[in-house]
Coordinates of C-alpha atoms and ligand atoms in Angstrom, one line a residue:
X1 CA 35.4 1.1 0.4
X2 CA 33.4 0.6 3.7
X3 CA 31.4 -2.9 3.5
X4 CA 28.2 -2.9 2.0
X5 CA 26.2 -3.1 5.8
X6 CA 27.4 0.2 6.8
X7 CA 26.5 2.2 3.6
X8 CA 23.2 3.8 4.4
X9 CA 20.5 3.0 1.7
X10 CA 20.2 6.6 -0.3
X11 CA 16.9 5.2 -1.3
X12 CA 15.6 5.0 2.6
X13 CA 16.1 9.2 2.7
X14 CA 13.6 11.5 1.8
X15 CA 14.8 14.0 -0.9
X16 CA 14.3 16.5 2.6
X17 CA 16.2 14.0 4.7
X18 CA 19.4 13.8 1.9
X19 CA 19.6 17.8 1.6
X20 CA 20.2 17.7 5.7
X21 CA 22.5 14.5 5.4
X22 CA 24.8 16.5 2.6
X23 CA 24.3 19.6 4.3
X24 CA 26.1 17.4 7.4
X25 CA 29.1 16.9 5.1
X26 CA 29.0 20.7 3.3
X27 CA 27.4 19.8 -0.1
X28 CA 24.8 22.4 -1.7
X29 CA 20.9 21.3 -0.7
X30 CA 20.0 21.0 -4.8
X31 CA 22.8 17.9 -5.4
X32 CA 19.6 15.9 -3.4
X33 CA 17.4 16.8 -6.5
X34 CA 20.0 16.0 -8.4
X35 CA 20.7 12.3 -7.0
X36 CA 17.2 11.8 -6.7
X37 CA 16.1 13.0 -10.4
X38 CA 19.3 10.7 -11.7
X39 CA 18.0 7.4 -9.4
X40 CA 14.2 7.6 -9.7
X41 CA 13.7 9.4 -13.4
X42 CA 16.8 7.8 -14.8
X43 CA 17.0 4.6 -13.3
X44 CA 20.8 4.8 -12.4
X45 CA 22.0 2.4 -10.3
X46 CA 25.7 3.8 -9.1
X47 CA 27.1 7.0 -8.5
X48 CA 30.1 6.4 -10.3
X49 CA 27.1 7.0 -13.2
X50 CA 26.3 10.1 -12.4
X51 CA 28.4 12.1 -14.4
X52 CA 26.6 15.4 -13.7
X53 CA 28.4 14.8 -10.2
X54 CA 32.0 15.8 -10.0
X55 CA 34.3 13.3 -9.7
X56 CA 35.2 13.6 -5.9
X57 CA 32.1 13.7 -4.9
X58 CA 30.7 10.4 -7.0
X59 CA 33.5 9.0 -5.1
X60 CA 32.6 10.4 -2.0
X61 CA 29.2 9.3 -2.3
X62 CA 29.8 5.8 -3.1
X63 CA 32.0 5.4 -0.1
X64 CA 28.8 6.3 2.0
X65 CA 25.5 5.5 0.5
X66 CA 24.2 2.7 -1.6
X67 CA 21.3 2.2 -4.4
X68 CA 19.7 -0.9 -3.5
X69 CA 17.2 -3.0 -5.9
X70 CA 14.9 -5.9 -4.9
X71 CA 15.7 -8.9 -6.5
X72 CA 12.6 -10.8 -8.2
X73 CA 12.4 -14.2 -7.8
X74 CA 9.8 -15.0 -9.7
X75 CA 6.6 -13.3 -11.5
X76 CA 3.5 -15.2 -12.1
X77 CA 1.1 -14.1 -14.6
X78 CA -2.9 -14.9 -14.0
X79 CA -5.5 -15.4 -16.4
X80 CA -7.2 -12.2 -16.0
X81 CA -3.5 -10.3 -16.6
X82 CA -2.8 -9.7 -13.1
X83 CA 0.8 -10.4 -12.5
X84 CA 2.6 -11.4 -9.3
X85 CA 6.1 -10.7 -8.1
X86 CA 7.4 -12.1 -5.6
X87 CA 10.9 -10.2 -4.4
X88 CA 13.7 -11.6 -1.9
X89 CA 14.8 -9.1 0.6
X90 CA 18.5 -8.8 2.1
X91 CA 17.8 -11.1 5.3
X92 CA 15.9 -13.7 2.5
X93 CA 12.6 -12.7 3.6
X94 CA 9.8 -12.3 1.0
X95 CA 7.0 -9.7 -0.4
X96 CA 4.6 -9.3 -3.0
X97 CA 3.4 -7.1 -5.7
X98 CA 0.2 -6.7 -7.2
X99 CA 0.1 -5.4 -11.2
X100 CA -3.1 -4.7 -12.0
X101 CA -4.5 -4.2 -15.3
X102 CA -6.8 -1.4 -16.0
X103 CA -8.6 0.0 -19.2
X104 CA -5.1 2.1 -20.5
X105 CA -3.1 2.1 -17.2
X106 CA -1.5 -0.5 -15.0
X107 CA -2.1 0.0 -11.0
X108 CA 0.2 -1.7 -8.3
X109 CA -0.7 -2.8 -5.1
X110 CA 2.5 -3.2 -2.9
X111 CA 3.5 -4.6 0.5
X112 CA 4.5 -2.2 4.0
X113 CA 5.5 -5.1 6.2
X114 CA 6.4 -8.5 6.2
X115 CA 3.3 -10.7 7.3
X116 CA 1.0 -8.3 9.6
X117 CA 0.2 -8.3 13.8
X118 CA -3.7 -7.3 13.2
X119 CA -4.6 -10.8 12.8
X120 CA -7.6 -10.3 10.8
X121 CA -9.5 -13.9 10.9
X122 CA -10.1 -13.5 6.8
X123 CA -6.9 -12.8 5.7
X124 CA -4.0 -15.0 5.2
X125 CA -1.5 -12.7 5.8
X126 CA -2.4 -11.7 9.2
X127 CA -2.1 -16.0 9.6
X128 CA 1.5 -15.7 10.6
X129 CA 1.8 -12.8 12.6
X130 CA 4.2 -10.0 11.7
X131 CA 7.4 -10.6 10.4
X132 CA 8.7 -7.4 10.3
X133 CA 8.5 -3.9 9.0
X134 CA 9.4 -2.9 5.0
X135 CA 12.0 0.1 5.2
X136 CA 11.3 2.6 2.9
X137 CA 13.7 1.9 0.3
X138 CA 11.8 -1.6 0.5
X139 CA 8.4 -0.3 0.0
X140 CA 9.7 2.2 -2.7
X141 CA 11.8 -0.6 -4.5
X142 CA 8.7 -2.5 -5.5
X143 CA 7.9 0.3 -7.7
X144 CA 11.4 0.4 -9.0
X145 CA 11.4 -2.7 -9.8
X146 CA 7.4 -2.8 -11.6
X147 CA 8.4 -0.1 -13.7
X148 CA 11.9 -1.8 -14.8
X149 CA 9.6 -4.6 -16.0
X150 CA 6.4 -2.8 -17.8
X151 CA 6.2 -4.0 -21.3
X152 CA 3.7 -2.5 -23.6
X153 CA 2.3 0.9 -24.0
X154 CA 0.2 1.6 -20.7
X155 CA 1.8 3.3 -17.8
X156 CA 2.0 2.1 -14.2
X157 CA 0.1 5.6 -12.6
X158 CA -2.2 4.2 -9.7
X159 CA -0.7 2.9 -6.2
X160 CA -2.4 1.2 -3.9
X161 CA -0.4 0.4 -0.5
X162 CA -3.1 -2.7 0.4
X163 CA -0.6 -5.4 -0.4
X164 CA 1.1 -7.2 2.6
X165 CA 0.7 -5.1 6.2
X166 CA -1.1 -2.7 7.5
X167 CA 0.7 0.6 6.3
X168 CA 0.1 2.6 9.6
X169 CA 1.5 0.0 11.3
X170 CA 4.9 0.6 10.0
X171 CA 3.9 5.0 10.1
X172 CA 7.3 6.2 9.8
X173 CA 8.3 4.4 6.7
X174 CA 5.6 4.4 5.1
X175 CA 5.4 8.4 5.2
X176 CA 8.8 8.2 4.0
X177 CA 8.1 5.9 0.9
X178 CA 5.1 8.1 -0.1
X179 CA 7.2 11.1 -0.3
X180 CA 9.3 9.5 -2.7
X181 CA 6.5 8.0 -4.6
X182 CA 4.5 11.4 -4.8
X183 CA 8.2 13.5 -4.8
X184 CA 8.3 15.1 -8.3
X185 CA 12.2 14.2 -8.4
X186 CA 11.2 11.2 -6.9
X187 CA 8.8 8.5 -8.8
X188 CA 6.2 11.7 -9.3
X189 CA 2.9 9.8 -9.0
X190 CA -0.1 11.7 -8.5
X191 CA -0.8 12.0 -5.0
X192 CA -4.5 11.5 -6.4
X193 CA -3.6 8.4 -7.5
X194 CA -1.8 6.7 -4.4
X195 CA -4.1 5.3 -1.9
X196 CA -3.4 3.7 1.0
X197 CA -6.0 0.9 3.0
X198 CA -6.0 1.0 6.8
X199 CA -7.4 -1.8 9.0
X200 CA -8.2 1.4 11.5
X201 CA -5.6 2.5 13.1
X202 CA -7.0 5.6 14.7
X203 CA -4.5 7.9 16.3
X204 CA -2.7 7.0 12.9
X205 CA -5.5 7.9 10.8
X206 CA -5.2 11.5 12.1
X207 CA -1.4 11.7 11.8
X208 CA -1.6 10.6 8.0
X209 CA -4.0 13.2 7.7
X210 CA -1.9 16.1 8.6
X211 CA 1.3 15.0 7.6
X212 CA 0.8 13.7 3.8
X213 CA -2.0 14.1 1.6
X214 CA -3.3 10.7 0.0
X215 CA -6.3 9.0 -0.8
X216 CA -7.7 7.1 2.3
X217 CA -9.6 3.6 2.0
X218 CA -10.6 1.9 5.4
X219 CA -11.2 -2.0 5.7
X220 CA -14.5 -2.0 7.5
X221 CA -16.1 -5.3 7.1
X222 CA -18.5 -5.2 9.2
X223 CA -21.7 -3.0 10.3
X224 CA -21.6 -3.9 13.9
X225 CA -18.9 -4.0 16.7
X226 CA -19.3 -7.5 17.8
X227 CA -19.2 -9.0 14.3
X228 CA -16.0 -6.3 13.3
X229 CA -14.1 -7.5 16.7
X230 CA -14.5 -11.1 15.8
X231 CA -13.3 -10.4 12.3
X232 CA -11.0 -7.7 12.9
X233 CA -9.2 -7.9 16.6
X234 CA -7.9 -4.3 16.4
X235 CA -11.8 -3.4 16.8
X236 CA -11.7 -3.7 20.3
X237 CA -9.2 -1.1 20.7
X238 CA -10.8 1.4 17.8
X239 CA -13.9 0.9 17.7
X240 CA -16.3 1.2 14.4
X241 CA -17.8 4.7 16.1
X242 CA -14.1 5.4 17.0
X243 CA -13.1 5.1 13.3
X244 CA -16.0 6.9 11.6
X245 CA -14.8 9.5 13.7
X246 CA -11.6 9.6 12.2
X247 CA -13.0 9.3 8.8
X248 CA -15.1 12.4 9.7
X249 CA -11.6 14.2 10.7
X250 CA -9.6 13.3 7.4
X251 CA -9.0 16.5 5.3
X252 CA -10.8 15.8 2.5
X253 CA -10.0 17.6 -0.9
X254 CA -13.1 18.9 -2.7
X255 CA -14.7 15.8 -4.6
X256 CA -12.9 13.2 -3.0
X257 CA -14.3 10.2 -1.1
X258 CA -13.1 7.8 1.4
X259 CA -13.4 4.1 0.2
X260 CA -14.3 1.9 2.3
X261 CA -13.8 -2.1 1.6
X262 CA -16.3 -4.4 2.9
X263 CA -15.2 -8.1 2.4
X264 CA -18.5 -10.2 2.0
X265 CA -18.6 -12.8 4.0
X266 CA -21.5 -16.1 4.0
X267 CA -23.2 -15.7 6.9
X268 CA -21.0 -13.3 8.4
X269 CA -21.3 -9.8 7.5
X270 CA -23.4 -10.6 4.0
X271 CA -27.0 -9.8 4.8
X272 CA -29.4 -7.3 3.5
X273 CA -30.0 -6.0 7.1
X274 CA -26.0 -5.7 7.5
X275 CA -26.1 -3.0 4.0
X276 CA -28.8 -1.2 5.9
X277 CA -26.8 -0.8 9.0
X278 CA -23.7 0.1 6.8
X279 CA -25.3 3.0 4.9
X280 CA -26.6 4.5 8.1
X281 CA -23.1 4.7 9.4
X282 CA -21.3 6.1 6.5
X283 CA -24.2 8.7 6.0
X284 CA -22.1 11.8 7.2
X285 CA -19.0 10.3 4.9
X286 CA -18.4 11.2 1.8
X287 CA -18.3 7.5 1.2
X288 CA -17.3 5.2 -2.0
X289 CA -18.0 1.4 -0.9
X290 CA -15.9 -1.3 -2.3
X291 CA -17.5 -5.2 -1.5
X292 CA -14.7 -7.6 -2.0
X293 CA -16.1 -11.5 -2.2
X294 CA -14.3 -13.2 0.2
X295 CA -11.4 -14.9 -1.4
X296 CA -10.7 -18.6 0.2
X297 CA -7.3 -19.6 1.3
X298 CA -6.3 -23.4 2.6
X299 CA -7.7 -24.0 6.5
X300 CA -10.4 -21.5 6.6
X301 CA -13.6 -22.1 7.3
X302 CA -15.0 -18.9 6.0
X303 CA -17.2 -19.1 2.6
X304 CA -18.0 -16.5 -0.1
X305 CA -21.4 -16.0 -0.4
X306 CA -23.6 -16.6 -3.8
X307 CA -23.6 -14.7 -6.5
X308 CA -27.2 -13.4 -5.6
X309 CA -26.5 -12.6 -2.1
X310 CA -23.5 -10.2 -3.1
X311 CA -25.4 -8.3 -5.8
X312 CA -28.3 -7.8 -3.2
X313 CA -25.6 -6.1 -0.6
X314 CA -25.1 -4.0 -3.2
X315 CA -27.9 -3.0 -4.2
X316 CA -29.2 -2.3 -0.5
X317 CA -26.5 0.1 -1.2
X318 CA -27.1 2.2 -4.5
X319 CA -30.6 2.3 -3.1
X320 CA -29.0 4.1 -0.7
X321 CA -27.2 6.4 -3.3
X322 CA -23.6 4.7 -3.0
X323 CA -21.2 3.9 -5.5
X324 CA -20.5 0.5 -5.0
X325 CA -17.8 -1.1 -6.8
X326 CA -17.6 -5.1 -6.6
X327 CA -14.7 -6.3 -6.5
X328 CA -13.9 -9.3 -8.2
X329 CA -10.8 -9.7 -6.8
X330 CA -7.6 -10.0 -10.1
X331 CA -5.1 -12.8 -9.8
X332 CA -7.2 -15.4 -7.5
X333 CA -5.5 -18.4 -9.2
X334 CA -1.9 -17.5 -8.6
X335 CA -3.0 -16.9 -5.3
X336 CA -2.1 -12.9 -5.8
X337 CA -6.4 -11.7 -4.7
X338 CA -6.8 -9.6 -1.8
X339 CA -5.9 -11.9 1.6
X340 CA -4.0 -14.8 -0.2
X341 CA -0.5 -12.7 0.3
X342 CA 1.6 -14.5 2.4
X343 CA 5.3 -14.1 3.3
X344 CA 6.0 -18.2 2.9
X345 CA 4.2 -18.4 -0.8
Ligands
LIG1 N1 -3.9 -3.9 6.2 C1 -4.6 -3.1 5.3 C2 -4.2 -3.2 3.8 C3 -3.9 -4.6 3.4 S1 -5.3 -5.7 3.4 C4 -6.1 -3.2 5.4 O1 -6.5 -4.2 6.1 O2 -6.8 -2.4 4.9 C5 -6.1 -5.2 1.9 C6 -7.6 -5.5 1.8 O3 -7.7 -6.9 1.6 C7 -8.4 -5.2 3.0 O4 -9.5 -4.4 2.7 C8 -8.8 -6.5 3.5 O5 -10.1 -6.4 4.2 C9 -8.9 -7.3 2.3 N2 -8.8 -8.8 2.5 C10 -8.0 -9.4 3.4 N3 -8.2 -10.8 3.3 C11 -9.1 -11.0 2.4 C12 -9.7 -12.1 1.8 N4 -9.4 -13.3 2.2 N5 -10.6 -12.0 0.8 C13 -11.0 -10.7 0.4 N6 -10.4 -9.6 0.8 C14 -9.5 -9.7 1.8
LIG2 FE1 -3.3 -7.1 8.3 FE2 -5.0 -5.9 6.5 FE3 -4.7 -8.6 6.6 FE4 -6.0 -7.3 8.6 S1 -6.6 -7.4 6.4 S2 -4.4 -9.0 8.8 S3 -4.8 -5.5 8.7 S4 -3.1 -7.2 6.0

């Protein structure tokens, strides 16, 4: 058997991408339903398994392609019931996944690369720079490996890619991954209920549009370019105008909004005049607005603002006809809340 390195991972193909790989090597287009419906509904692990396969070509298969899993290395449960996994990758590099728990369903936020290059001055995981890009069997694996876990009667349906990276940064593979996720042989999520979070990334942004249908969410955080580009460095190259305009482009199904995440900031981005400025500029959106206290990490000199000062944005806001969803962020004290991901935890 050829060494493990050269195998290709069958969980990195789409279900399109396997019919043309067997179709390279003259096996019918339907066995890739057939792998796929055997790996992702059945959770089999080897082809030597798959006894619906005959026996030449489980062996065939297994000389060729591999089913990888992530290995967990540890899960840390927080008080509010928000778990954290922490997996080790191949080359011993590390991600995280989010389980959230929600009134009769679980959602999972999960990682698309390894650290992130926006270098957002809030967040943690944009601290160390980018390590390097998930592959899709990587991103798709943290599912896998969720789902394995689960105990209890309420099913994992909602996925949110806002974990670790910034998903368009790593396009390719994270197209991929969805696929899979949203495939019906594959993980058959909803593609209603998979939502991926963008930093801004215009020309991006339009791609995910026509390629893939999903649920958008955009990480604004601020109301005004020079506040955004000291927050967010990627503003300088798109923009807030430049985004809207994106936002405005995004093939919207009928009743569906874009959320956009606003982390509150003291003193930053927090004041009523800022919620003003914000509802202006999402006034041609159909816009959902999710305010996410700032969640403190170790050498930051960022503060979340009061209590009073949040539910005031807010309120600016429903004034304004917005739904506005605070977001207390789950799993603060295992370090598992929106910006504390890092790859060294
Ligand atoms: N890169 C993508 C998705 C991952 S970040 C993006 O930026 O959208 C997921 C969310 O966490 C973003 O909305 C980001 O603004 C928010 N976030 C990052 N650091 C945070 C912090 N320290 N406190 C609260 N939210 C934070
Ligand atoms: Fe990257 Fe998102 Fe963090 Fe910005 S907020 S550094 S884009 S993960």
């Amino acid at each position: 058997m050829s060494p493990e390195s050269i195998r290709q991972d069958v969980k990195n193909f789409t279900e399109d991408s396997l019919v043309q790989w067997l179709g390279k090597h003259d096996i019918a287009p339907y066995r890739a339903g057939q792998i796929f419906r055997s790996i992702y509904h059945r959770g089999i692990s080897s082809f030597s398994d798959m006894t619906d396969l005959s026996k030449d070509l489980r062996g065939f298969l297994s000389e060729r392609l591999v089913i990888t899993r992530l290995e967990t290395e540890r899960v840390q449960t927080s008080r509010d019931g928000s778990m954290k996994y922490l997996f080790r990758l191949r080359d011993r590099q590390y991600v995280e996944s989010v389980l959230i728990p929600e009134p009769g369903h679980w959602t999972l936020c999960i990682s698309t690369q390894v650290g992130c290059a926006m270098g957002c001055k809030f967040c943690l995981t944009g601290r160390g720079g980018l390590v390097r890009n998930l592959e899709p069997a990587e991103i798709v694996n943290q599912i896998c490996a969720v789902k394995e876990d689960l105990q209890g009667p309420d099913p994992l349906t909602n996925i949110v890619l806002m974990g670790m990276g910034e998903p368009l940064a790593n396009y390719e593979n994270v197209v991929r991954a969805i696929r899979t996720i949203a495939g019906n042989n594959g993980l058959q999520f909803s593609s209603r209920r998979v939502t991926l979070s963008t930093a801004g990334l215009v020309p991006r942004m339009d791609d995910l549009g026509r390629d893939i249908r999903v649920n958008l969410a955009v990480s604004l955080n601020a109301a005004d370019d020079a506040t955004r580009s000291r927050l967010m460095p990627i503003n300088r190259t798109y923009p807030i105008e430049m985004v809207l305009s994106a936002c405005r482009r995004f093939p919207l199904p009928p009743r569906r909004t874009i959320m956009f995440e606003y982390v509150l900031i003291a003193g930053v981005n927090d004041a009523p005049s800022d919620a003003e400025r914000l509802a202006r500029l999402l006034r041609p959106l159909r816009a959902k607005i999710n305010l996410i206290p700032f969640n403190p990490f170790e050498g930051t000199d960022f503060k979340t603002p009061e209590e009073d000062a949040i539910l005031a944005f807010q309120e600016v806001l429903q004034n304004r006809h917005y739904t506005v969803i605070i977001r207390h962020s789950k799993g603060s004290d295992i370090c598992a809340a929106c910006g504390q991901l890092s790859p060294r935890s």
